[in-house]
Amino acid sequence: MAKKPHDTPMLDQLESGPWPSFVTGLKRLADKSDYMVDLMGQLEHSYKTRKGYWKGGTVGVFGYGGGVIPRFSEVASMFPDSSEFHTLRIQPAPGMHYDTNILRKLCDAWEEHGSGLIAFHGQSGDIMFQGVSSAKVQDAFDAINELGFDLGGAGPAVRTSMSCVGAARCEQSCYDEAKAHRDVLNTFTDDIHRPALPYKFKFKFSGCANDCMNSIQRADMAVIGTWRDNMRTDEGLARKWFAKHGMNELVNDVIARCPTKAIMLKETKDVSKDGKISSVAINDTQSLEIDNPNCVRCMHCINVMTGALAHGKDTGATILMGGKRTLKIGDLMGTVVVPFMPLKSDEDYEALVELGRKVIDFFAENALEHERTGEMIERIGLVNFLEGIGQEIDANMVSAPRTNPYVRTDGWDDEVARINAKKAAD
Amino acid sequence: MAMRQPIESGVPDNKQWLHPVMLKNYGNWKYHDRPRPGVLHHVAHSGDQIWTVRAGTQRQMDLFTIRKLCDIADQFADGYVRFTIRSNIEFMVKDETRVAALITALTAAGFPVGGTGNSVSSIAHTQGWLHCDIPGTDASGAVKALMDDLYEEFIKEDMPNRVHLSTSCCEINCGGQADIAVIVQHTKPPKINHDLVANACERPTVVARCPVAAIRPALVNGKPSLEIDEKKCMCCGACYPPCPPMQINDPEHTKLAIWVGGKNSNARGKPTFMKMVASGLPNNAPRWPEVSALVKKILYTYKADARPWERMSDWIERIGWPRFFEKCELPFTKYLIDDWRGSRANLNASTHIRF
């Protein structure tokens, strides 16, 4: 039994209603723990005064420079038992898969050393073991580390990564996300555990352009699955879909929503025999005809007619760089740096790791303090960045060519000659 | 005593925790359908099938909750689970007959089954007052309050397309881009405790953090400190994390703003950033009713007016922003006209106007 709980009239109001209540969970922990009694007291105090009362500091584990988020209470005199409430960031497996055996072991470790509160997962993907005193941080980490888990990133480091469910259970997966995730991240464990970069660097891995990991808006290097060849089709599933959904939905939800108008409804006898065309019959007389060279791989029709339409076999990823949220210059989307990188063989995955290494080296060397990759690209220009990482330019990197004449073009002829020579050599 | 050296194992291998059917058909799935909200059914090229039951969680979970989920997984599923990016938990079974009992067990234990397809999924959120060092509001509480209100939309698939929500307790926006996002918006410059700045802050760093160059080193009361040009300051709070004596949070003047139309998927249109459409909502703990009311107003306007497969951003692109404000009964104020770098791209350089 723990000490007497604080009155928490405001938090109590978050116990009613149908959605699972974190307050009820906190109370269950506080039944047995003075630590959590005071934690709830401080949280209620925040609700009452509408202010936060945690401050950072320096807490770590032996051998690492980051991965623990220290929190010291500014109102420790009122809530002494929870004056230290640090978080361990722990890297999850790709796709956030667990079995109950490992989850129970993680719970046991946290029951012994920490508060008993765990978040699955933080916004960077970490399992967040929330609430441990300075004295117990090392023991808690040791126990979790022995179970095969490692600390994640914090501060100006390579950060914990995320990948979608992908190949494990999704037909839209265009590469082995888990392999890419582990190959890349485990190359940079040193940069994860010992923050020494200008600022944070995030990788995220999505198996297709639906980008379930939101890599384009949140990752310095986003790896998004795509394909180069023709879309695959399945007549049985296409007919089944059409029988269930009908012509109105086919026209309004599939054909009309193609962003590049690459899909047409045709009489089956009139479907083009061109090798770049995919087609599938939806009934006895009509077919969908897909103009693959004009398909931008957006995933919409595949989302609607799952299995009837599918991505091609020549798969890999588009790599975009520089995504981030506001600070300091405003939101930035990742921009295309590699339009297509095949991801099939071990060598392909090594090339992906190598690209990551080049970018991080260039970033470490050239970014200003507290500047993200996207901000650096904005400051020095995409062309300089590409030269820095040894990447050839490509028209797929822009929405449109420049709209102003403010550029010196005295090297134009040489550049044309260089491009032509390269074309001839390929 | 020698300290224990860490095992730098990095990212663990997920193969050890994959359901056997998923391991066997890894990279070889053919299609999926959704037999009912909250349930996915995947079919592999081999003919193997797997059913997934998805349920909402409170994200910040106590041991009892996690062990309860494990008990359910062991008793009613095959002992394998995974989490989604929005903190939903998924249970995989290879036998369709186990689905119903699993749903019953989850529902009885208070975990709503849903969050699939065209539903409102659980809210991606931040740490808030529970653990963050710079929060303007709480996250878990605002999310609990809002999901109580949107419970039916989670367990049903009644929306035009999927709806992602997020909340963020400062303008750094860890919650992320979403169809509808709730984000703290400070309205007054920081209050500086000049006695503490010299000891607590690396002043050049703080000066460099300011997006509008409004911060200067200054001597105040004979001590090295910082001062803010309050005419330039737009109250973003960027100076507060590296310099806690520059307190940006205020019980009264820290407000909440609503943003809409963020989409990270490339489906149909290109990915979009969300846009601010309302601000000045009070930081009204513990249930933030004004925020919930406005989110619901926007959500149900979208639900009534959007066509199948239109995400929030697709819908707004079709009807136009003026009509969005009209339909949602929101005032279009001067604060919503972008004046940051690159903002001309957001101005209407055409005569395309709907009357």
JSON list of N, CA, C and O in Angstrom, two decimals, chain A residues 227 229-234 238 250 254-255 258 260-266 270-282 287-298 300-302 305 308-312:
[
{"chain": "A", "resi": 227, "resn": "TRP", "atom": "N", "xyz": [7.85, 1.30, -57.53]},
{"chain": "A", "resi": 227, "resn": "TRP", "atom": "CA", "xyz": [8.22, 0.30, -58.55]},
{"chain": "A", "resi": 227, "resn": "TRP", "atom": "C", "xyz": [8.38, 1.00, -59.89]},
{"chain": "A", "resi": 227, "resn": "TRP", "atom": "O", "xyz": [7.93, 2.12, -60.08]},
{"chain": "A", "resi": 229, "resn": "ASP", "atom": "N", "xyz": [8.21, -0.91, -63.12]},
{"chain": "A", "resi": 229, "resn": "ASP", "atom": "CA", "xyz": [7.65, -1.62, -64.28]},
{"chain": "A", "resi": 229, "resn": "ASP", "atom": "C", "xyz": [6.12, -1.50, -64.27]},
{"chain": "A", "resi": 229, "resn": "ASP", "atom": "O", "xyz": [5.56, -0.63, -63.61]},
{"chain": "A", "resi": 230, "resn": "ASN", "atom": "N", "xyz": [5.46, -2.39, -65.01]},
{"chain": "A", "resi": 230, "resn": "ASN", "atom": "CA", "xyz": [4.00, -2.31, -65.14]},
{"chain": "A", "resi": 230, "resn": "ASN", "atom": "C", "xyz": [3.29, -2.77, -63.87]},
{"chain": "A", "resi": 230, "resn": "ASN", "atom": "O", "xyz": [3.75, -3.69, -63.19]},
{"chain": "A", "resi": 231, "resn": "MET", "atom": "N", "xyz": [2.15, -2.16, -63.61]},
{"chain": "A", "resi": 231, "resn": "MET", "atom": "CA", "xyz": [1.30, -2.65, -62.52]},
{"chain": "A", "resi": 231, "resn": "MET", "atom": "C", "xyz": [0.81, -4.05, -62.84]},
{"chain": "A", "resi": 231, "resn": "MET", "atom": "O", "xyz": [0.56, -4.38, -64.00]},
{"chain": "A", "resi": 232, "resn": "ARG", "atom": "N", "xyz": [0.67, -4.84, -61.78]},
{"chain": "A", "resi": 232, "resn": "ARG", "atom": "CA", "xyz": [0.11, -6.19, -61.96]},
{"chain": "A", "resi": 232, "resn": "ARG", "atom": "C", "xyz": [-1.41, -6.12, -61.75]},
{"chain": "A", "resi": 232, "resn": "ARG", "atom": "O", "xyz": [-1.90, -5.23, -61.06]},
{"chain": "A", "resi": 233, "resn": "THR", "atom": "N", "xyz": [-2.10, -7.08, -62.35]},
{"chain": "A", "resi": 233, "resn": "THR", "atom": "CA", "xyz": [-3.55, -7.11, -62.21]},
{"chain": "A", "resi": 233, "resn": "THR", "atom": "C", "xyz": [-4.01, -8.54, -61.94]},
{"chain": "A", "resi": 233, "resn": "THR", "atom": "O", "xyz": [-3.28, -9.50, -62.21]},
{"chain": "A", "resi": 234, "resn": "ASP", "atom": "N", "xyz": [-5.21, -8.68, -61.40]},
{"chain": "A", "resi": 234, "resn": "ASP", "atom": "CA", "xyz": [-5.78, -9.99, -61.13]},
{"chain": "A", "resi": 234, "resn": "ASP", "atom": "C", "xyz": [-7.25, -9.96, -61.54]},
{"chain": "A", "resi": 234, "resn": "ASP", "atom": "O", "xyz": [-8.06, -9.27, -60.92]},
{"chain": "A", "resi": 238, "resn": "ALA", "atom": "N", "xyz": [-10.61, -8.44, -59.78]},
{"chain": "A", "resi": 238, "resn": "ALA", "atom": "CA", "xyz": [-11.19, -7.26, -60.43]},
{"chain": "A", "resi": 238, "resn": "ALA", "atom": "C", "xyz": [-12.68, -7.48, -60.71]},
{"chain": "A", "resi": 238, "resn": "ALA", "atom": "O", "xyz": [-13.51, -6.61, -60.45]},
{"chain": "A", "resi": 250, "resn": "LEU", "atom": "N", "xyz": [-16.65, 2.53, -59.81]},
{"chain": "A", "resi": 250, "resn": "LEU", "atom": "CA", "xyz": [-15.45, 2.33, -60.63]},
{"chain": "A", "resi": 250, "resn": "LEU", "atom": "C", "xyz": [-15.06, 3.66, -61.30]},
{"chain": "A", "resi": 250, "resn": "LEU", "atom": "O", "xyz": [-13.89, 4.04, -61.30]},
{"chain": "A", "resi": 254, "resn": "VAL", "atom": "N", "xyz": [-12.31, 5.34, -58.80]},
{"chain": "A", "resi": 254, "resn": "VAL", "atom": "CA", "xyz": [-11.03, 4.81, -59.30]},
{"chain": "A", "resi": 254, "resn": "VAL", "atom": "C", "xyz": [-10.55, 5.64, -60.49]},
{"chain": "A", "resi": 254, "resn": "VAL", "atom": "O", "xyz": [-9.53, 6.34, -60.41]},
{"chain": "A", "resi": 255, "resn": "ILE", "atom": "N", "xyz": [-11.30, 5.62, -61.59]},
{"chain": "A", "resi": 255, "resn": "ILE", "atom": "CA", "xyz": [-10.83, 6.24, -62.82]},
{"chain": "A", "resi": 255, "resn": "ILE", "atom": "C", "xyz": [-10.70, 7.75, -62.67]},
{"chain": "A", "resi": 255, "resn": "ILE", "atom": "O", "xyz": [-9.66, 8.34, -63.01]},
{"chain": "A", "resi": 258, "resn": "CYS", "atom": "N", "xyz": [-7.64, 9.18, -60.51]},
{"chain": "A", "resi": 258, "resn": "CYS", "atom": "CA", "xyz": [-6.23, 9.00, -60.90]},
{"chain": "A", "resi": 258, "resn": "CYS", "atom": "C", "xyz": [-5.62, 10.38, -61.16]},
{"chain": "A", "resi": 258, "resn": "CYS", "atom": "O", "xyz": [-6.12, 11.12, -62.00]},
{"chain": "A", "resi": 260, "resn": "THR", "atom": "N", "xyz": [-3.06, 11.44, -62.69]},
{"chain": "A", "resi": 260, "resn": "THR", "atom": "CA", "xyz": [-2.50, 11.72, -64.02]},
{"chain": "A", "resi": 260, "resn": "THR", "atom": "C", "xyz": [-3.36, 11.14, -65.14]},
{"chain": "A", "resi": 260, "resn": "THR", "atom": "O", "xyz": [-2.90, 11.01, -66.28]},
{"chain": "A", "resi": 261, "resn": "LYS", "atom": "N", "xyz": [-4.60, 10.80, -64.81]},
{"chain": "A", "resi": 261, "resn": "LYS", "atom": "CA", "xyz": [-5.55, 10.29, -65.81]},
{"chain": "A", "resi": 261, "resn": "LYS", "atom": "C", "xyz": [-4.93, 9.12, -66.61]},
{"chain": "A", "resi": 261, "resn": "LYS", "atom": "O", "xyz": [-5.05, 9.05, -67.83]},
{"chain": "A", "resi": 262, "resn": "ALA", "atom": "N", "xyz": [-4.28, 8.24, -65.88]},
{"chain": "A", "resi": 262, "resn": "ALA", "atom": "CA", "xyz": [-3.59, 7.13, -66.54]},
{"chain": "A", "resi": 262, "resn": "ALA", "atom": "C", "xyz": [-4.48, 5.91, -66.71]},
{"chain": "A", "resi": 262, "resn": "ALA", "atom": "O", "xyz": [-4.05, 4.91, -67.28]},
{"chain": "A", "resi": 263, "resn": "ILE", "atom": "N", "xyz": [-5.72, 5.98, -66.20]},
{"chain": "A", "resi": 263, "resn": "ILE", "atom": "CA", "xyz": [-6.62, 4.82, -66.28]},
{"chain": "A", "resi": 263, "resn": "ILE", "atom": "C", "xyz": [-7.80, 5.15, -67.20]},
{"chain": "A", "resi": 263, "resn": "ILE", "atom": "O", "xyz": [-8.40, 6.21, -67.09]},
{"chain": "A", "resi": 264, "resn": "MET", "atom": "N", "xyz": [-8.09, 4.25, -68.14]},
{"chain": "A", "resi": 264, "resn": "MET", "atom": "CA", "xyz": [-9.27, 4.42, -68.99]},
{"chain": "A", "resi": 264, "resn": "MET", "atom": "C", "xyz": [-10.12, 3.16, -68.94]},
{"chain": "A", "resi": 264, "resn": "MET", "atom": "O", "xyz": [-9.60, 2.06, -68.75]},
{"chain": "A", "resi": 265, "resn": "LEU", "atom": "N", "xyz": [-11.43, 3.35, -69.11]},
{"chain": "A", "resi": 265, "resn": "LEU", "atom": "CA", "xyz": [-12.35, 2.23, -69.24]},
{"chain": "A", "resi": 265, "resn": "LEU", "atom": "C", "xyz": [-12.52, 1.97, -70.73]},
{"chain": "A", "resi": 265, "resn": "LEU", "atom": "O", "xyz": [-12.83, 2.89, -71.49]},
{"chain": "A", "resi": 266, "resn": "LYS", "atom": "N", "xyz": [-12.30, 0.73, -71.15]},
{"chain": "A", "resi": 266, "resn": "LYS", "atom": "CA", "xyz": [-12.38, 0.43, -72.58]},
{"chain": "A", "resi": 266, "resn": "LYS", "atom": "C", "xyz": [-13.14, -0.87, -72.81]},
{"chain": "A", "resi": 266, "resn": "LYS", "atom": "O", "xyz": [-13.22, -1.72, -71.91]},
{"chain": "A", "resi": 270, "resn": "ASP", "atom": "N", "xyz": [-10.83, -3.60, -77.46]},
{"chain": "A", "resi": 270, "resn": "ASP", "atom": "CA", "xyz": [-10.07, -2.43, -77.93]},
{"chain": "A", "resi": 270, "resn": "ASP", "atom": "C", "xyz": [-8.85, -2.12, -77.06]},
{"chain": "A", "resi": 270, "resn": "ASP", "atom": "O", "xyz": [-8.16, -1.13, -77.31]},
{"chain": "A", "resi": 271, "resn": "VAL", "atom": "N", "xyz": [-8.59, -2.91, -76.04]},
{"chain": "A", "resi": 271, "resn": "VAL", "atom": "CA", "xyz": [-7.47, -2.60, -75.14]},
{"chain": "A", "resi": 271, "resn": "VAL", "atom": "C", "xyz": [-6.15, -2.69, -75.89]},
{"chain": "A", "resi": 271, "resn": "VAL", "atom": "O", "xyz": [-5.92, -3.60, -76.69]},
{"chain": "A", "resi": 272, "resn": "SER", "atom": "N", "xyz": [-5.30, -1.70, -75.64]},
{"chain": "A", "resi": 272, "resn": "SER", "atom": "CA", "xyz": [-4.00, -1.63, -76.32]},
{"chain": "A", "resi": 272, "resn": "SER", "atom": "C", "xyz": [-3.14, -2.85, -75.99]},
{"chain": "A", "resi": 272, "resn": "SER", "atom": "O", "xyz": [-3.16, -3.36, -74.87]},
{"chain": "A", "resi": 273, "resn": "LYS", "atom": "N", "xyz": [-2.38, -3.28, -77.00]},
{"chain": "A", "resi": 273, "resn": "LYS", "atom": "CA", "xyz": [-1.48, -4.43, -76.79]},
{"chain": "A", "resi": 273, "resn": "LYS", "atom": "C", "xyz": [-0.06, -3.95, -76.48]},
{"chain": "A", "resi": 273, "resn": "LYS", "atom": "O", "xyz": [0.86, -4.74, -76.39]},
{"chain": "A", "resi": 274, "resn": "ASP", "atom": "N", "xyz": [0.10, -2.65, -76.35]},
{"chain": "A", "resi": 274, "resn": "ASP", "atom": "CA", "xyz": [1.41, -2.07, -76.08]},
{"chain": "A", "resi": 274, "resn": "ASP", "atom": "C", "xyz": [2.02, -2.69, -74.82]},
{"chain": "A", "resi": 274, "resn": "ASP", "atom": "O", "xyz": [1.32, -2.90, -73.82]},
{"chain": "A", "resi": 275, "resn": "GLY", "atom": "N", "xyz": [3.30, -2.94, -74.83]},
{"chain": "A", "resi": 275, "resn": "GLY", "atom": "CA", "xyz": [3.97, -3.58, -73.69]},
{"chain": "A", "resi": 275, "resn": "GLY", "atom": "C", "xyz": [3.98, -2.75, -72.43]},
{"chain": "A", "resi": 275, "resn": "GLY", "atom": "O", "xyz": [4.26, -3.26, -71.33]},
{"chain": "A", "resi": 276, "resn": "LYS", "atom": "N", "xyz": [3.72, -1.46, -72.56]},
{"chain": "A", "resi": 276, "resn": "LYS", "atom": "CA", "xyz": [3.73, -0.57, -71.38]},
{"chain": "A", "resi": 276, "resn": "LYS", "atom": "C", "xyz": [2.34, -0.42, -70.77]},
{"chain": "A", "resi": 276, "resn": "LYS", "atom": "O", "xyz": [2.12, 0.37, -69.87]},
{"chain": "A", "resi": 277, "resn": "ILE", "atom": "N", "xyz": [1.37, -1.14, -71.32]},
{"chain": "A", "resi": 277, "resn": "ILE", "atom": "CA", "xyz": [-0.01, -1.03, -70.84]},
{"chain": "A", "resi": 277, "resn": "ILE", "atom": "C", "xyz": [-0.36, -2.23, -69.96]},
{"chain": "A", "resi": 277, "resn": "ILE", "atom": "O", "xyz": [-0.04, -3.36, -70.30]},
{"chain": "A", "resi": 278, "resn": "SER", "atom": "N", "xyz": [-0.97, -1.96, -68.82]},
{"chain": "A", "resi": 278, "resn": "SER", "atom": "CA", "xyz": [-1.56, -3.04, -68.01]},
{"chain": "A", "resi": 278, "resn": "SER", "atom": "C", "xyz": [-3.07, -2.99, -68.23]},
{"chain": "A", "resi": 278, "resn": "SER", "atom": "O", "xyz": [-3.64, -1.90, -68.38]},
{"chain": "A", "resi": 279, "resn": "SER", "atom": "N", "xyz": [-3.70, -4.13, -68.22]},
{"chain": "A", "resi": 279, "resn": "SER", "atom": "CA", "xyz": [-5.16, -4.10, -68.33]},
{"chain": "A", "resi": 279, "resn": "SER", "atom": "C", "xyz": [-5.76, -5.26, -67.54]},
{"chain": "A", "resi": 279, "resn": "SER", "atom": "O", "xyz": [-5.08, -6.25, -67.25]},
{"chain": "A", "resi": 280, "resn": "VAL", "atom": "N", "xyz": [-7.04, -5.08, -67.18]},
{"chain": "A", "resi": 280, "resn": "VAL", "atom": "CA", "xyz": [-7.72, -6.15, -66.48]},
{"chain": "A", "resi": 280, "resn": "VAL", "atom": "C", "xyz": [-9.21, -6.06, -66.79]},
{"chain": "A", "resi": 280, "resn": "VAL", "atom": "O", "xyz": [-9.80, -4.97, -66.78]},
{"chain": "A", "resi": 281, "resn": "ALA", "atom": "N", "xyz": [-9.81, -7.19, -67.08]},
{"chain": "A", "resi": 281, "resn": "ALA", "atom": "CA", "xyz": [-11.24, -7.22, -67.36]},
{"chain": "A", "resi": 281, "resn": "ALA", "atom": "C", "xyz": [-12.02, -7.10, -66.06]},
{"chain": "A", "resi": 281, "resn": "ALA", "atom": "O", "xyz": [-11.67, -7.74, -65.06]},
{"chain": "A", "resi": 282, "resn": "ILE", "atom": "N", "xyz": [-13.08, -6.27, -66.10]},
{"chain": "A", "resi": 282, "resn": "ILE", "atom": "CA", "xyz": [-13.92, -6.13, -64.90]},
{"chain": "A", "resi": 282, "resn": "ILE", "atom": "C", "xyz": [-15.26, -6.84, -65.09]},
{"chain": "A", "resi": 282, "resn": "ILE", "atom": "O", "xyz": [-15.98, -7.09, -64.13]},
{"chain": "A", "resi": 287, "resn": "SER", "atom": "N", "xyz": [-12.83, -3.47, -69.79]},
{"chain": "A", "resi": 287, "resn": "SER", "atom": "CA", "xyz": [-11.57, -3.60, -69.05]},
{"chain": "A", "resi": 287, "resn": "SER", "atom": "C", "xyz": [-11.05, -2.25, -68.61]},
{"chain": "A", "resi": 287, "resn": "SER", "atom": "O", "xyz": [-11.38, -1.22, -69.21]},
{"chain": "A", "resi": 288, "resn": "LEU", "atom": "N", "xyz": [-10.23, -2.27, -67.58]},
{"chain": "A", "resi": 288, "resn": "LEU", "atom": "CA", "xyz": [-9.44, -1.09, -67.23]},
{"chain": "A", "resi": 288, "resn": "LEU", "atom": "C", "xyz": [-8.13, -1.16, -68.01]},
{"chain": "A", "resi": 288, "resn": "LEU", "atom": "O", "xyz": [-7.51, -2.22, -68.08]},
{"chain": "A", "resi": 289, "resn": "GLU", "atom": "N", "xyz": [-7.74, -0.01, -68.58]},
{"chain": "A", "resi": 289, "resn": "GLU", "atom": "CA", "xyz": [-6.46, 0.05, -69.28]},
{"chain": "A", "resi": 289, "resn": "GLU", "atom": "C", "xyz": [-5.59, 1.08, -68.57]},
{"chain": "A", "resi": 289, "resn": "GLU", "atom": "O", "xyz": [-6.01, 2.22, -68.38]},
{"chain": "A", "resi": 290, "resn": "ILE", "atom": "N", "xyz": [-4.41, 0.67, -68.16]},
{"chain": "A", "resi": 290, "resn": "ILE", "atom": "CA", "xyz": [-3.54, 1.55, -67.37]},
{"chain": "A", "resi": 290, "resn": "ILE", "atom": "C", "xyz": [-2.27, 1.88, -68.15]},
{"chain": "A", "resi": 290, "resn": "ILE", "atom": "O", "xyz": [-1.54, 1.00, -68.58]},
{"chain": "A", "resi": 291, "resn": "ASP", "atom": "N", "xyz": [-2.05, 3.18, -68.33]},
{"chain": "A", "resi": 291, "resn": "ASP", "atom": "CA", "xyz": [-0.89, 3.68, -69.07]},
{"chain": "A", "resi": 291, "resn": "ASP", "atom": "C", "xyz": [0.28, 3.83, -68.09]},
{"chain": "A", "resi": 291, "resn": "ASP", "atom": "O", "xyz": [0.45, 4.88, -67.46]},
{"chain": "A", "resi": 292, "resn": "ASN", "atom": "N", "xyz": [1.07, 2.78, -67.94]},
{"chain": "A", "resi": 292, "resn": "ASN", "atom": "CA", "xyz": [2.10, 2.75, -66.89]},
{"chain": "A", "resi": 292, "resn": "ASN", "atom": "C", "xyz": [3.12, 3.89, -66.95]},
{"chain": "A", "resi": 292, "resn": "ASN", "atom": "O", "xyz": [3.49, 4.41, -65.90]},
{"chain": "A", "resi": 293, "resn": "PRO", "atom": "N", "xyz": [3.61, 4.29, -68.15]},
{"chain": "A", "resi": 293, "resn": "PRO", "atom": "CA", "xyz": [4.59, 5.39, -68.15]},
{"chain": "A", "resi": 293, "resn": "PRO", "atom": "C", "xyz": [4.02, 6.69, -67.60]},
{"chain": "A", "resi": 293, "resn": "PRO", "atom": "O", "xyz": [4.78, 7.57, -67.19]},
{"chain": "A", "resi": 294, "resn": "ASN", "atom": "N", "xyz": [2.70, 6.84, -67.59]},
{"chain": "A", "resi": 294, "resn": "ASN", "atom": "CA", "xyz": [2.11, 8.06, -67.05]},
{"chain": "A", "resi": 294, "resn": "ASN", "atom": "C", "xyz": [1.55, 7.87, -65.64]},
{"chain": "A", "resi": 294, "resn": "ASN", "atom": "O", "xyz": [0.92, 8.76, -65.08]},
{"chain": "A", "resi": 295, "resn": "CYS", "atom": "N", "xyz": [1.77, 6.70, -65.05]},
{"chain": "A", "resi": 295, "resn": "CYS", "atom": "CA", "xyz": [1.32, 6.44, -63.68]},
{"chain": "A", "resi": 295, "resn": "CYS", "atom": "C", "xyz": [2.38, 6.99, -62.72]},
{"chain": "A", "resi": 295, "resn": "CYS", "atom": "O", "xyz": [3.57, 6.73, -62.90]},
{"chain": "A", "resi": 296, "resn": "VAL", "atom": "N", "xyz": [1.95, 7.77, -61.72]},
{"chain": "A", "resi": 296, "resn": "VAL", "atom": "CA", "xyz": [2.92, 8.34, -60.77]},
{"chain": "A", "resi": 296, "resn": "VAL", "atom": "C", "xyz": [3.02, 7.51, -59.48]},
{"chain": "A", "resi": 296, "resn": "VAL", "atom": "O", "xyz": [3.56, 7.98, -58.47]},
{"chain": "A", "resi": 297, "resn": "ARG", "atom": "N", "xyz": [2.50, 6.31, -59.51]},
{"chain": "A", "resi": 297, "resn": "ARG", "atom": "CA", "xyz": [2.66, 5.38, -58.37]},
{"chain": "A", "resi": 297, "resn": "ARG", "atom": "C", "xyz": [2.09, 5.97, -57.08]},
{"chain": "A", "resi": 297, "resn": "ARG", "atom": "O", "xyz": [2.70, 5.86, -56.01]},
{"chain": "A", "resi": 298, "resn": "CYS", "atom": "N", "xyz": [0.91, 6.62, -57.18]},
{"chain": "A", "resi": 298, "resn": "CYS", "atom": "CA", "xyz": [0.36, 7.31, -56.01]},
{"chain": "A", "resi": 298, "resn": "CYS", "atom": "C", "xyz": [-0.31, 6.34, -55.04]},
{"chain": "A", "resi": 298, "resn": "CYS", "atom": "O", "xyz": [-0.56, 6.69, -53.90]},
{"chain": "A", "resi": 300, "resn": "HIS", "atom": "N", "xyz": [-3.45, 5.20, -55.13]},
{"chain": "A", "resi": 300, "resn": "HIS", "atom": "CA", "xyz": [-4.89, 5.31, -54.89]},
{"chain": "A", "resi": 300, "resn": "HIS", "atom": "C", "xyz": [-5.69, 4.14, -55.45]},
{"chain": "A", "resi": 300, "resn": "HIS", "atom": "O", "xyz": [-6.48, 3.50, -54.73]},
{"chain": "A", "resi": 301, "resn": "CYS", "atom": "N", "xyz": [-5.51, 3.83, -56.76]},
{"chain": "A", "resi": 301, "resn": "CYS", "atom": "CA", "xyz": [-6.35, 2.76, -57.34]},
{"chain": "A", "resi": 301, "resn": "CYS", "atom": "C", "xyz": [-6.06, 1.42, -56.69]},
{"chain": "A", "resi": 301, "resn": "CYS", "atom": "O", "xyz": [-6.96, 0.57, -56.54]},
{"chain": "A", "resi": 302, "resn": "ILE", "atom": "N", "xyz": [-4.82, 1.23, -56.25]},
{"chain": "A", "resi": 302, "resn": "ILE", "atom": "CA", "xyz": [-4.44, -0.02, -55.58]},
{"chain": "A", "resi": 302, "resn": "ILE", "atom": "C", "xyz": [-5.09, -0.08, -54.20]},
{"chain": "A", "resi": 302, "resn": "ILE", "atom": "O", "xyz": [-5.51, -1.15, -53.75]},
{"chain": "A", "resi": 305, "resn": "MET", "atom": "N", "xyz": [-8.91, -0.91, -55.10]},
{"chain": "A", "resi": 305, "resn": "MET", "atom": "CA", "xyz": [-9.14, -2.25, -55.66]},
{"chain": "A", "resi": 305, "resn": "MET", "atom": "C", "xyz": [-8.00, -3.19, -55.22]},
{"chain": "A", "resi": 305, "resn": "MET", "atom": "O", "xyz": [-7.24, -3.70, -56.05]},
{"chain": "A", "resi": 308, "resn": "ALA", "atom": "N", "xyz": [-6.85, -6.59, -56.98]},
{"chain": "A", "resi": 308, "resn": "ALA", "atom": "CA", "xyz": [-7.21, -6.53, -58.40]},
{"chain": "A", "resi": 308, "resn": "ALA", "atom": "C", "xyz": [-6.13, -5.75, -59.15]},
{"chain": "A", "resi": 308, "resn": "ALA", "atom": "O", "xyz": [-5.77, -6.09, -60.28]},
{"chain": "A", "resi": 309, "resn": "LEU", "atom": "N", "xyz": [-5.63, -4.71, -58.50]},
{"chain": "A", "resi": 309, "resn": "LEU", "atom": "CA", "xyz": [-4.50, -3.94, -59.03]},
{"chain": "A", "resi": 309, "resn": "LEU", "atom": "C", "xyz": [-3.39, -4.03, -57.99]},
{"chain": "A", "resi": 309, "resn": "LEU", "atom": "O", "xyz": [-3.65, -3.99, -56.79]},
{"chain": "A", "resi": 310, "resn": "ALA", "atom": "N", "xyz": [-2.17, -4.14, -58.47]},
{"chain": "A", "resi": 310, "resn": "ALA", "atom": "CA", "xyz": [-1.05, -4.25, -57.53]},
{"chain": "A", "resi": 310, "resn": "ALA", "atom": "C", "xyz": [0.20, -3.62, -58.13]},
{"chain": "A", "resi": 310, "resn": "ALA", "atom": "O", "xyz": [0.29, -3.47, -59.36]},
{"chain": "A", "resi": 311, "resn": "HIS", "atom": "N", "xyz": [1.13, -3.29, -57.26]},
{"chain": "A", "resi": 311, "resn": "HIS", "atom": "CA", "xyz": [2.38, -2.70, -57.77]},
{"chain": "A", "resi": 311, "resn": "HIS", "atom": "C", "xyz": [3.15, -3.72, -58.60]},
{"chain": "A", "resi": 311, "resn": "HIS", "atom": "O", "xyz": [2.89, -4.92, -58.53]},
{"chain": "A", "resi": 312, "resn": "GLY", "atom": "N", "xyz": [4.12, -3.24, -59.38]},
{"chain": "A", "resi": 312, "resn": "GLY", "atom": "CA", "xyz": [4.89, -4.12, -60.25]},
{"chain": "A", "resi": 312, "resn": "GLY", "atom": "C", "xyz": [5.90, -4.96, -59.49]},
{"chain": "A", "resi": 312, "resn": "GLY", "atom": "O", "xyz": [5.88, -5.03, -58.26]}
]
